[in-house]
PDB file of C-alpha atoms in Angstrom:
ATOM      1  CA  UNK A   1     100.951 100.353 176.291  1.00  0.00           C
ATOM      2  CA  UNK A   2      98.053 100.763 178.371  1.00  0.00           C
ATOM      3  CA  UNK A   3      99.869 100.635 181.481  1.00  0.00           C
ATOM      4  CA  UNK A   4     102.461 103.548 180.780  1.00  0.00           C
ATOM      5  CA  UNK A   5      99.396 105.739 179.504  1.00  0.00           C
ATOM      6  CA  UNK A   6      97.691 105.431 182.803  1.00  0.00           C
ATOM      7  CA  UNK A   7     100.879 105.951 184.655  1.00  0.00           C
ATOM      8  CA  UNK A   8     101.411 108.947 182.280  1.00  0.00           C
ATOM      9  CA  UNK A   9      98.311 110.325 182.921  1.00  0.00           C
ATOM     10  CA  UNK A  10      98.265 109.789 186.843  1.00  0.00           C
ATOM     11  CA  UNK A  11     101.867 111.792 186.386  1.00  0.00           C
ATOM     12  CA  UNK A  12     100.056 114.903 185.032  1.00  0.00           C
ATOM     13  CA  UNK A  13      97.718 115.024 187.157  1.00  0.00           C
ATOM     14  CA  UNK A  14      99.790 115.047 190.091  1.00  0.00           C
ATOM     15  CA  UNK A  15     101.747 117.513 188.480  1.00  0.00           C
ATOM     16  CA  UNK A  16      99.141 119.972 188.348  1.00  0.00           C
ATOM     17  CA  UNK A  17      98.288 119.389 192.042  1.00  0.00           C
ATOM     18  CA  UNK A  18      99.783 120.483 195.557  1.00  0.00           C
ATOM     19  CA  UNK A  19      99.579 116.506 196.251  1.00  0.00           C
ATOM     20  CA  UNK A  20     102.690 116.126 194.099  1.00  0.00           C
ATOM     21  CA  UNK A  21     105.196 117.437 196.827  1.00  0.00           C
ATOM     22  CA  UNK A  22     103.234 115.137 199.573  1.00  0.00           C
ATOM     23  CA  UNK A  23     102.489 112.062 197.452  1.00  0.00           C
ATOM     24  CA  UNK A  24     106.770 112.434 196.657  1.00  0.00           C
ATOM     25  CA  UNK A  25     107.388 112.661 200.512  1.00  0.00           C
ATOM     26  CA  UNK A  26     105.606 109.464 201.739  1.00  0.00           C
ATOM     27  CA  UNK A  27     106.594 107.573 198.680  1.00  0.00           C
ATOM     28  CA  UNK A  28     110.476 108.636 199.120  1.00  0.00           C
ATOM     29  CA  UNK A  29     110.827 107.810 203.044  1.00  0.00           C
ATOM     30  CA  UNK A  30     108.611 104.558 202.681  1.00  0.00           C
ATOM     31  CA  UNK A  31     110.883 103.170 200.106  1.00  0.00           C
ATOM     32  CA  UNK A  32     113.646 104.944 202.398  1.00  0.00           C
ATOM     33  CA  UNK A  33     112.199 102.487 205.341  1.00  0.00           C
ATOM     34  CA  UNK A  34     112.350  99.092 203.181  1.00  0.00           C
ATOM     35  CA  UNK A  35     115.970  99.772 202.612  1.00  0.00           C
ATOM     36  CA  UNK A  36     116.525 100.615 206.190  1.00  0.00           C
ATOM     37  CA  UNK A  37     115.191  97.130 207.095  1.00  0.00           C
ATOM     38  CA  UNK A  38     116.881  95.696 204.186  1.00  0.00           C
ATOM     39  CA  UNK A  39     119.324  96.338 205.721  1.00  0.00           C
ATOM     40  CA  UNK A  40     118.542  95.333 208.895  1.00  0.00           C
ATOM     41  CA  UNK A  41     118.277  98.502 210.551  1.00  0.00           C
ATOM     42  CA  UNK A  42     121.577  99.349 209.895  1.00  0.00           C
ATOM     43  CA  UNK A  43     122.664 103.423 210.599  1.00  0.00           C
ATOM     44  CA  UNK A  44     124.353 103.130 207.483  1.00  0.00           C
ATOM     45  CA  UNK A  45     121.222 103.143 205.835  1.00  0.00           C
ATOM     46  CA  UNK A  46     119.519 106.393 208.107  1.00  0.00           C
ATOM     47  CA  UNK A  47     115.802 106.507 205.888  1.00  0.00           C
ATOM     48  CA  UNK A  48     115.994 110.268 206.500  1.00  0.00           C
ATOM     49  CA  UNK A  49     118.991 110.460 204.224  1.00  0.00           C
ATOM     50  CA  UNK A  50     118.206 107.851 202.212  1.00  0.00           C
ATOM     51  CA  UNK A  51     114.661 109.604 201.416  1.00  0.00           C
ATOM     52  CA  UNK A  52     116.203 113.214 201.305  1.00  0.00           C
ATOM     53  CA  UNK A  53     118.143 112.107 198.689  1.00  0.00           C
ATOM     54  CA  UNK A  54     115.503 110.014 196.426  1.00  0.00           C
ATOM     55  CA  UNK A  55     113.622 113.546 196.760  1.00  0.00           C
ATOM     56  CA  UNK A  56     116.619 115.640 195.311  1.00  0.00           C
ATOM     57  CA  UNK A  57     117.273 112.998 192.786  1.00  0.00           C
ATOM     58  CA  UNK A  58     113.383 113.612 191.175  1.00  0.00           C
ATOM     59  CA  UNK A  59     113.636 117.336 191.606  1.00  0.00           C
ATOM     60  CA  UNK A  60     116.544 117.256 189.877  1.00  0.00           C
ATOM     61  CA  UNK A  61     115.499 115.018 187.269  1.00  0.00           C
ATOM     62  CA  UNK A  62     112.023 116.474 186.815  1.00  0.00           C
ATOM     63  CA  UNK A  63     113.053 119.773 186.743  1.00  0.00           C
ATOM     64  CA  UNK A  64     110.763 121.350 189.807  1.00  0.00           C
ATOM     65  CA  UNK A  65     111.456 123.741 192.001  1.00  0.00           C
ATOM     66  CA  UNK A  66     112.135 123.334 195.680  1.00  0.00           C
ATOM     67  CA  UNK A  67     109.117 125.843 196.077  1.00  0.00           C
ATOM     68  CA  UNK A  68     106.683 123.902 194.820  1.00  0.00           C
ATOM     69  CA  UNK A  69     107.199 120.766 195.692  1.00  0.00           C
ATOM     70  CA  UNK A  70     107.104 122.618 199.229  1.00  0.00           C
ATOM     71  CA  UNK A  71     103.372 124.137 198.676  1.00  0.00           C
ATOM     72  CA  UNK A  72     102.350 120.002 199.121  1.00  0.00           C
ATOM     73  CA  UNK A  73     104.667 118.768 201.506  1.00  0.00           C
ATOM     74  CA  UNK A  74     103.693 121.371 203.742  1.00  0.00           C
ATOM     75  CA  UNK A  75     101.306 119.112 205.234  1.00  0.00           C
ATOM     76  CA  UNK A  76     104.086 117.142 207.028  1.00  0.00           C
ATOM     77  CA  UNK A  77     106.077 119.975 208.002  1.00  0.00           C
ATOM     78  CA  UNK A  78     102.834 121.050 210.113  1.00  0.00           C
ATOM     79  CA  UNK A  79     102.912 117.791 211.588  1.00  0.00           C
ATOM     80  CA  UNK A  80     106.159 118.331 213.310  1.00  0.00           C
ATOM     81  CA  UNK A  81     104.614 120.527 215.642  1.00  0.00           C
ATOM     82  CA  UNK A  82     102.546 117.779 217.038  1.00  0.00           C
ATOM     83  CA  UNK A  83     104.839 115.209 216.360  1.00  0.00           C
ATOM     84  CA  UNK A  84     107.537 117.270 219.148  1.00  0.00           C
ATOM     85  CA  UNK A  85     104.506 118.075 221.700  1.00  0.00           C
ATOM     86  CA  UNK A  86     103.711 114.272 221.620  1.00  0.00           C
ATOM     87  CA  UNK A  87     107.752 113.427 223.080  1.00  0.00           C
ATOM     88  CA  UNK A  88     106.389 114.966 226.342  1.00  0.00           C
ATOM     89  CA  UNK A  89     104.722 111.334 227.075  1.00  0.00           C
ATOM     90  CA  UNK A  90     107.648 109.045 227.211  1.00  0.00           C
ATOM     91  CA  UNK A  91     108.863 112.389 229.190  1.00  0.00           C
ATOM     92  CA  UNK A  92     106.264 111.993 231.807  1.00  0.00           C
ATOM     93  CA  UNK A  93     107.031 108.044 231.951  1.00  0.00           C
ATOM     94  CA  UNK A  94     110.478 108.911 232.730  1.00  0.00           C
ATOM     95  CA  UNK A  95     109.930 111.746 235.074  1.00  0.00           C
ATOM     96  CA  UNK A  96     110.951 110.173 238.267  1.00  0.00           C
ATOM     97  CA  UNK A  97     114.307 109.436 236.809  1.00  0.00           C
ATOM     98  CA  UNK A  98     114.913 112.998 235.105  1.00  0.00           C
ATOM     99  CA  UNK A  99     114.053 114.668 238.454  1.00  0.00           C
ATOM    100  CA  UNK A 100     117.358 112.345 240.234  1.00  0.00           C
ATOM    101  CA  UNK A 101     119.516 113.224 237.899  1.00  0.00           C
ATOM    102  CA  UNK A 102     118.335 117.264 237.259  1.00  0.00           C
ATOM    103  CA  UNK A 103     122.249 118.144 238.318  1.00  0.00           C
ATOM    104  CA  UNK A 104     124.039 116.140 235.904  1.00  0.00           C
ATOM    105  CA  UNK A 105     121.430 116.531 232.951  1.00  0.00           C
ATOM    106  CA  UNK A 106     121.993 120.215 233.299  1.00  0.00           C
ATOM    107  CA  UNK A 107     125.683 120.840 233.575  1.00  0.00           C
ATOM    108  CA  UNK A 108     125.595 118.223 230.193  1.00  0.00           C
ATOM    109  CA  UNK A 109     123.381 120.671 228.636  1.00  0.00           C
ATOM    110  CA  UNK A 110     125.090 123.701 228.907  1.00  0.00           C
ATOM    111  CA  UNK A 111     128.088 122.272 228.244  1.00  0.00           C
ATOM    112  CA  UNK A 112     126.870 120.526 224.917  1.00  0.00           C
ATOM    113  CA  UNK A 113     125.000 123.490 223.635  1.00  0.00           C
ATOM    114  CA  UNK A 114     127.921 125.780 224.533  1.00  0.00           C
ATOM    115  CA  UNK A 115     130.579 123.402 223.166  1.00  0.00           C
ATOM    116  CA  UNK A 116     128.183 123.223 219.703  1.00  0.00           C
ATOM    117  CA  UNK A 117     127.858 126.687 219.116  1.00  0.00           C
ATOM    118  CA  UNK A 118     131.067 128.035 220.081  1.00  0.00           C
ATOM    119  CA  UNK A 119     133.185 124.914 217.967  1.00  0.00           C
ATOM    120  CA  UNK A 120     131.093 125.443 215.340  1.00  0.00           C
ATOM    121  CA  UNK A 121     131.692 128.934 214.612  1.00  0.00           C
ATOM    122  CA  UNK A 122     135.698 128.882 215.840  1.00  0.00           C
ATOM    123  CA  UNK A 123     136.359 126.141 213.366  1.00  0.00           C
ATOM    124  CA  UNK A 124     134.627 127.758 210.724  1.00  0.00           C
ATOM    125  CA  UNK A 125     136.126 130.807 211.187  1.00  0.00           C
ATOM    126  CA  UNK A 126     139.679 129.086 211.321  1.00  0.00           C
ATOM    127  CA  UNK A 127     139.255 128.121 208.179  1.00  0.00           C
ATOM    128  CA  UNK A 128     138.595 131.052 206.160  1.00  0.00           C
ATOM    129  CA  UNK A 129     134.410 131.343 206.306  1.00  0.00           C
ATOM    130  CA  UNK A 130     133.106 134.895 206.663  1.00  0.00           C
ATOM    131  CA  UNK A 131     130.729 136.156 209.455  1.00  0.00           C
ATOM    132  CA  UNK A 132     127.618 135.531 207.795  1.00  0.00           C
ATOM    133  CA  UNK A 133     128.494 131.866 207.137  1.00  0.00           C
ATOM    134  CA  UNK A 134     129.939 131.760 211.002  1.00  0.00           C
ATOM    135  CA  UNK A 135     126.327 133.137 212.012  1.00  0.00           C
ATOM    136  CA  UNK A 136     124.540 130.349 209.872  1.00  0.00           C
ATOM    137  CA  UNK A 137     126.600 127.324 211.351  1.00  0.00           C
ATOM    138  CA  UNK A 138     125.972 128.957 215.336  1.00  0.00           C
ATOM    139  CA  UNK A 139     122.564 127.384 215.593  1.00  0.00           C
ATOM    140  CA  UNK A 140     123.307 123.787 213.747  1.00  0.00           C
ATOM    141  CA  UNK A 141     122.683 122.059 216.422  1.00  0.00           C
ATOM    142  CA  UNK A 142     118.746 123.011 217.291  1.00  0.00           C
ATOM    143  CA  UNK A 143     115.794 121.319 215.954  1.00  0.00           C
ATOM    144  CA  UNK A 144     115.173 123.204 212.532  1.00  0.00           C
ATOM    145  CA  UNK A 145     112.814 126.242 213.180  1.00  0.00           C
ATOM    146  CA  UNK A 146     114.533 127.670 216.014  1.00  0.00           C
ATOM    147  CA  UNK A 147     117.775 127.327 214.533  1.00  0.00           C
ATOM    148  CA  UNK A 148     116.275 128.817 211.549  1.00  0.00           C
ATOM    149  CA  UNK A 149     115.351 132.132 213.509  1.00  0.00           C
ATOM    150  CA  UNK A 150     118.482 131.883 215.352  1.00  0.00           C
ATOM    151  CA  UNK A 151     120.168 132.237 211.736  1.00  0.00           C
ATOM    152  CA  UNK A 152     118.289 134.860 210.938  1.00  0.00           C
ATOM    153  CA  UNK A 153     118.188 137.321 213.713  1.00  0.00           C
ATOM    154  CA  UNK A 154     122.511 136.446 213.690  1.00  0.00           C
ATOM    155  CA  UNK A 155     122.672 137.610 210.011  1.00  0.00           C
ATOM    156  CA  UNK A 156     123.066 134.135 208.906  1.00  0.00           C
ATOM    157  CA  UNK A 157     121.681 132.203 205.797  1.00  0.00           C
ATOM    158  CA  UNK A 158     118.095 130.755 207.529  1.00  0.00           C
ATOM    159  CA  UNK A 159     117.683 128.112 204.228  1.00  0.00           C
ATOM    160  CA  UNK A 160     121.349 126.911 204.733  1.00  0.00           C
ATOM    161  CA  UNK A 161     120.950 126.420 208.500  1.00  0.00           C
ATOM    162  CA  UNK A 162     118.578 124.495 208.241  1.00  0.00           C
ATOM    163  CA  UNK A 163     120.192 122.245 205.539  1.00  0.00           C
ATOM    164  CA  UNK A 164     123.037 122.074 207.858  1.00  0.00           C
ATOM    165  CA  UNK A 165     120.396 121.065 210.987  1.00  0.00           C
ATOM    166  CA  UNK A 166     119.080 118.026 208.324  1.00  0.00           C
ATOM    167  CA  UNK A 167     122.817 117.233 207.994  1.00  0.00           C
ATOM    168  CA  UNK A 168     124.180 117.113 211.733  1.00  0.00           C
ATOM    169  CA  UNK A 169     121.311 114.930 212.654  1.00  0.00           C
ATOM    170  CA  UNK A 170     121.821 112.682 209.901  1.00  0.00           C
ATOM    171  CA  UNK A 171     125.765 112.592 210.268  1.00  0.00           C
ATOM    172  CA  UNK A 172     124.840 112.181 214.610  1.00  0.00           C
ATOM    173  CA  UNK A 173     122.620 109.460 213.509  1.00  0.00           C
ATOM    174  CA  UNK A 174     124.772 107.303 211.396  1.00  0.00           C
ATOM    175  CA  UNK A 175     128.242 107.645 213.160  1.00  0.00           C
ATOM    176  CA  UNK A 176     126.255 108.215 217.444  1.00  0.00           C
ATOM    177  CA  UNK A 177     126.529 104.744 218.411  1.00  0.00           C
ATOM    178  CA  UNK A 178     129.742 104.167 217.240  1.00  0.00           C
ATOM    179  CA  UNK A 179     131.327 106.552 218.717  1.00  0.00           C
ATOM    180  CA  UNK A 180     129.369 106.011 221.892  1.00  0.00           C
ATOM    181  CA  UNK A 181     130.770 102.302 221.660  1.00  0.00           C
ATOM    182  CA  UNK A 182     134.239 103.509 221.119  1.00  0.00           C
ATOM    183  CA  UNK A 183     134.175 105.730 224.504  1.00  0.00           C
ATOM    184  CA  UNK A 184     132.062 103.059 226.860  1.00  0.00           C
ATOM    185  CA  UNK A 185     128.981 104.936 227.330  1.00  0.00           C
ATOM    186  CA  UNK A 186     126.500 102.294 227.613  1.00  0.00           C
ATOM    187  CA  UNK A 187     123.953 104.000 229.971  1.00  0.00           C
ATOM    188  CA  UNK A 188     121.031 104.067 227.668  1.00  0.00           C
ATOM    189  CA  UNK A 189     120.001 107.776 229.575  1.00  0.00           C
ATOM    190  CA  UNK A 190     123.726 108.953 228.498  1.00  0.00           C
ATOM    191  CA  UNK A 191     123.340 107.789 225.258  1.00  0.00           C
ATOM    192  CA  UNK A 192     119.600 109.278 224.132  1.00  0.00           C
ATOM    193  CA  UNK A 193     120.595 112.749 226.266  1.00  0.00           C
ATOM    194  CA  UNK A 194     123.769 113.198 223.917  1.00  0.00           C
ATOM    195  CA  UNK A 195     122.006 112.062 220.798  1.00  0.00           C
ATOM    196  CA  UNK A 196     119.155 114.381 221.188  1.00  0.00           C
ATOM    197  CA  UNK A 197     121.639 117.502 222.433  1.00  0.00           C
ATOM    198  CA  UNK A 198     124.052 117.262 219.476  1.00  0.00           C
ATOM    199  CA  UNK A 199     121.497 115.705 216.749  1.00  0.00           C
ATOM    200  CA  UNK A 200     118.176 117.266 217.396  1.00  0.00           C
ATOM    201  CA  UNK A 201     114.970 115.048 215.999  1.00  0.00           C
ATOM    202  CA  UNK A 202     116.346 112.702 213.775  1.00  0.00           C
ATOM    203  CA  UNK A 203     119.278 111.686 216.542  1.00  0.00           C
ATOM    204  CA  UNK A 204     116.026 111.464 219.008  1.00  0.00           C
ATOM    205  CA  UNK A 205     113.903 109.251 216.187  1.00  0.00           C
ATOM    206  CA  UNK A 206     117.175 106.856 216.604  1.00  0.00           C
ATOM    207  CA  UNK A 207     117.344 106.921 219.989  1.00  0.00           C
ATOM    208  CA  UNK A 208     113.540 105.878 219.826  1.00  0.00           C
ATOM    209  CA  UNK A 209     114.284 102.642 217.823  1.00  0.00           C
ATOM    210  CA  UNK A 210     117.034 101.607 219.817  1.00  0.00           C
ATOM    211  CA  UNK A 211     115.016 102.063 223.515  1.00  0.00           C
ATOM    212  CA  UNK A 212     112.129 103.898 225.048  1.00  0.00           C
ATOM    213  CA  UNK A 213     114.884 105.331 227.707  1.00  0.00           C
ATOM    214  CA  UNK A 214     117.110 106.793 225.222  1.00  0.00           C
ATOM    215  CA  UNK A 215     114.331 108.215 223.298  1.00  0.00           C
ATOM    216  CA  UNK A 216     112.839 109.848 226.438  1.00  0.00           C
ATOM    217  CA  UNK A 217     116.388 111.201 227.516  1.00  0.00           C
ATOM    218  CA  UNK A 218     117.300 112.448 223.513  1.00  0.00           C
ATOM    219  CA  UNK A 219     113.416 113.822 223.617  1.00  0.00           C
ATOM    220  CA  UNK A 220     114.563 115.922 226.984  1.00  0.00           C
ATOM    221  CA  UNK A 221     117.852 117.364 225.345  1.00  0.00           C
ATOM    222  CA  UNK A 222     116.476 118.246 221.833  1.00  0.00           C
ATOM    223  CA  UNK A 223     113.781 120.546 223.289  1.00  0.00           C
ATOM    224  CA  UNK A 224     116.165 122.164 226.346  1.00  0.00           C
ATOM    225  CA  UNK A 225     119.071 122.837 223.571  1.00  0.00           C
ATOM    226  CA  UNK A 226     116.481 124.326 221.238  1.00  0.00           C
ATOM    227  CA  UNK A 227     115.439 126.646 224.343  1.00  0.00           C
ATOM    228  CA  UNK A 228     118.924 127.131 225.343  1.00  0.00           C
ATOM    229  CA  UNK A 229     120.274 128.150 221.932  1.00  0.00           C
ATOM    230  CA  UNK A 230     117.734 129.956 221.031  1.00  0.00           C
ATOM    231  CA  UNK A 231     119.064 132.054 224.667  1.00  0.00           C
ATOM    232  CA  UNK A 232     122.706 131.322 224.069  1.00  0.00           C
ATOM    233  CA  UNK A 233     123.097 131.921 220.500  1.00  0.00           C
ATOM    234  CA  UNK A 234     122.390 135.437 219.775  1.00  0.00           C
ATOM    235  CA  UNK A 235     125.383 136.673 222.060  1.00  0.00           C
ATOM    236  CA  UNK A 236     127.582 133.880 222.016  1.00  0.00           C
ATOM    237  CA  UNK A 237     127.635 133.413 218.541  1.00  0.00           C
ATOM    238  CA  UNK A 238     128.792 137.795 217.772  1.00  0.00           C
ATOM    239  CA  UNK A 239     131.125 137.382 220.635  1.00  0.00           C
ATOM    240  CA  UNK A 240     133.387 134.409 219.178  1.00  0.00           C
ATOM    241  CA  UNK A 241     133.547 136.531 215.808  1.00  0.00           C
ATOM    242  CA  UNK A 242     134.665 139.750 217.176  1.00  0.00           C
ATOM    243  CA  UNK A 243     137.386 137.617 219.316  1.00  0.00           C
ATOM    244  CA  UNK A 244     138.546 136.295 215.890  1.00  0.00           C
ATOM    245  CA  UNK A 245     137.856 139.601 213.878  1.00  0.00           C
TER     246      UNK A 245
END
């Protein structure tokens, strides 16, 4: 049929070009968004994990390397550089706010990043996981290229870090608000702060569709944990495997 011949022949081409990996990544997380609002916005259906998966599913299927489909879809990874410089504007609208409550902000930092590194590892070493895993969950928590360098300057596995970053701000995502409902934080500040600490840009895209306030707040947190793990990490991280050597 006509049709399938064009469709075949569009398929090639694409094949044969870097716009494969990028034409894949929009198509995945816009069909990722319809469900979402299918659904009516439910966290159930999180588009990041939703479109993650429709992208494994044709790799898989298709039979193409994670390396290539990369070479297009680096386009978008660029863009999260800008994308993270542009959260400093709902930052500057909430300035006046963040400077009143500098105190609490910060001891809830260090205590979340803390807490996330030094769980993460413990409980990993509890059950069984060597060093060099250990090393690779330490940095879970940070948006995905610092914990990536964290990894690696720890010994860790950089590529499974930041599969385990994708997955702890999907998981913080999904299950935040529930949990936040099931301990009676309703402060919309509270809530964005801890989504952003614990689930780095995809808990602060959340926090974005639920208010400006908690995306400002989670916006705050993502980009102080990164700086503070980045910090922490390194001799925090050795330090909770030698005490359980």
């Amino acid at each position: 049929m006509p049709e399938f011949a064009g469709l075949s022949q569009f398929w090639v081409y694409l094949s044969a070009s870097p716009l494969l990996g990028l034409t894949l990544t929009l198509c995945a997380y816009i069909a990722a968004q319809r469900v979402h609002v299918f659904f009516k916005g439910s966290t159930l259906a999180n588009p990041v994990a939703i479109a993650v998966g429709l992208i494994a599913l044709v790799l898989w299927l298709s039979g193409m390397s994670y390396q290539r489909y990369f070479a297009g879809a680096q386009f978008v990874h660029f863009l999260l550089g800008p994308a993270t410089v542009a959260l400093a504007v709902p930052l500057v609208r909430q300035l006046p706010r963040l400077r009143r409550a500098f105190l609490p902000l910060a001891f809830a930092l260090l205590l979340g990043c803390v807490t996330a590194i030094v769980a993460a590892v413990a409980v990993a070493l509890l059950l069984g996981a060597t060093p060099e895993l250990a090393a690779t969950l330490g940095p879970k928590s940070a948006t995905s290229p610092i914990a990536m360098a964290v990894s690696e300057r720890l010994g860790g596995i950089p590529a499974f870090t930041a599969a385990l970053v994708i997955g702890t701000g999907i998981f913080g995502a999904v299950v935040g608000r529930h949990v936040f409902n099931l301990l009676g934080v309703k402060a919309p500040a509270a809530r964005g702060f801890a989504m952003g600490l614990a689930a780095h840009g995809i808990g602060t895209a959340r926090a974005f569709q639920v208010s400006p306030e908690s995306g400002a707040f989670a916006a705050l947190a993502m980009g102080l944990n990164g700086a503070m793990t980045a910090v922490l990490a390194p001799w925090l991280v050795p330090l909770v495997i030698d005490w359980f050597a």
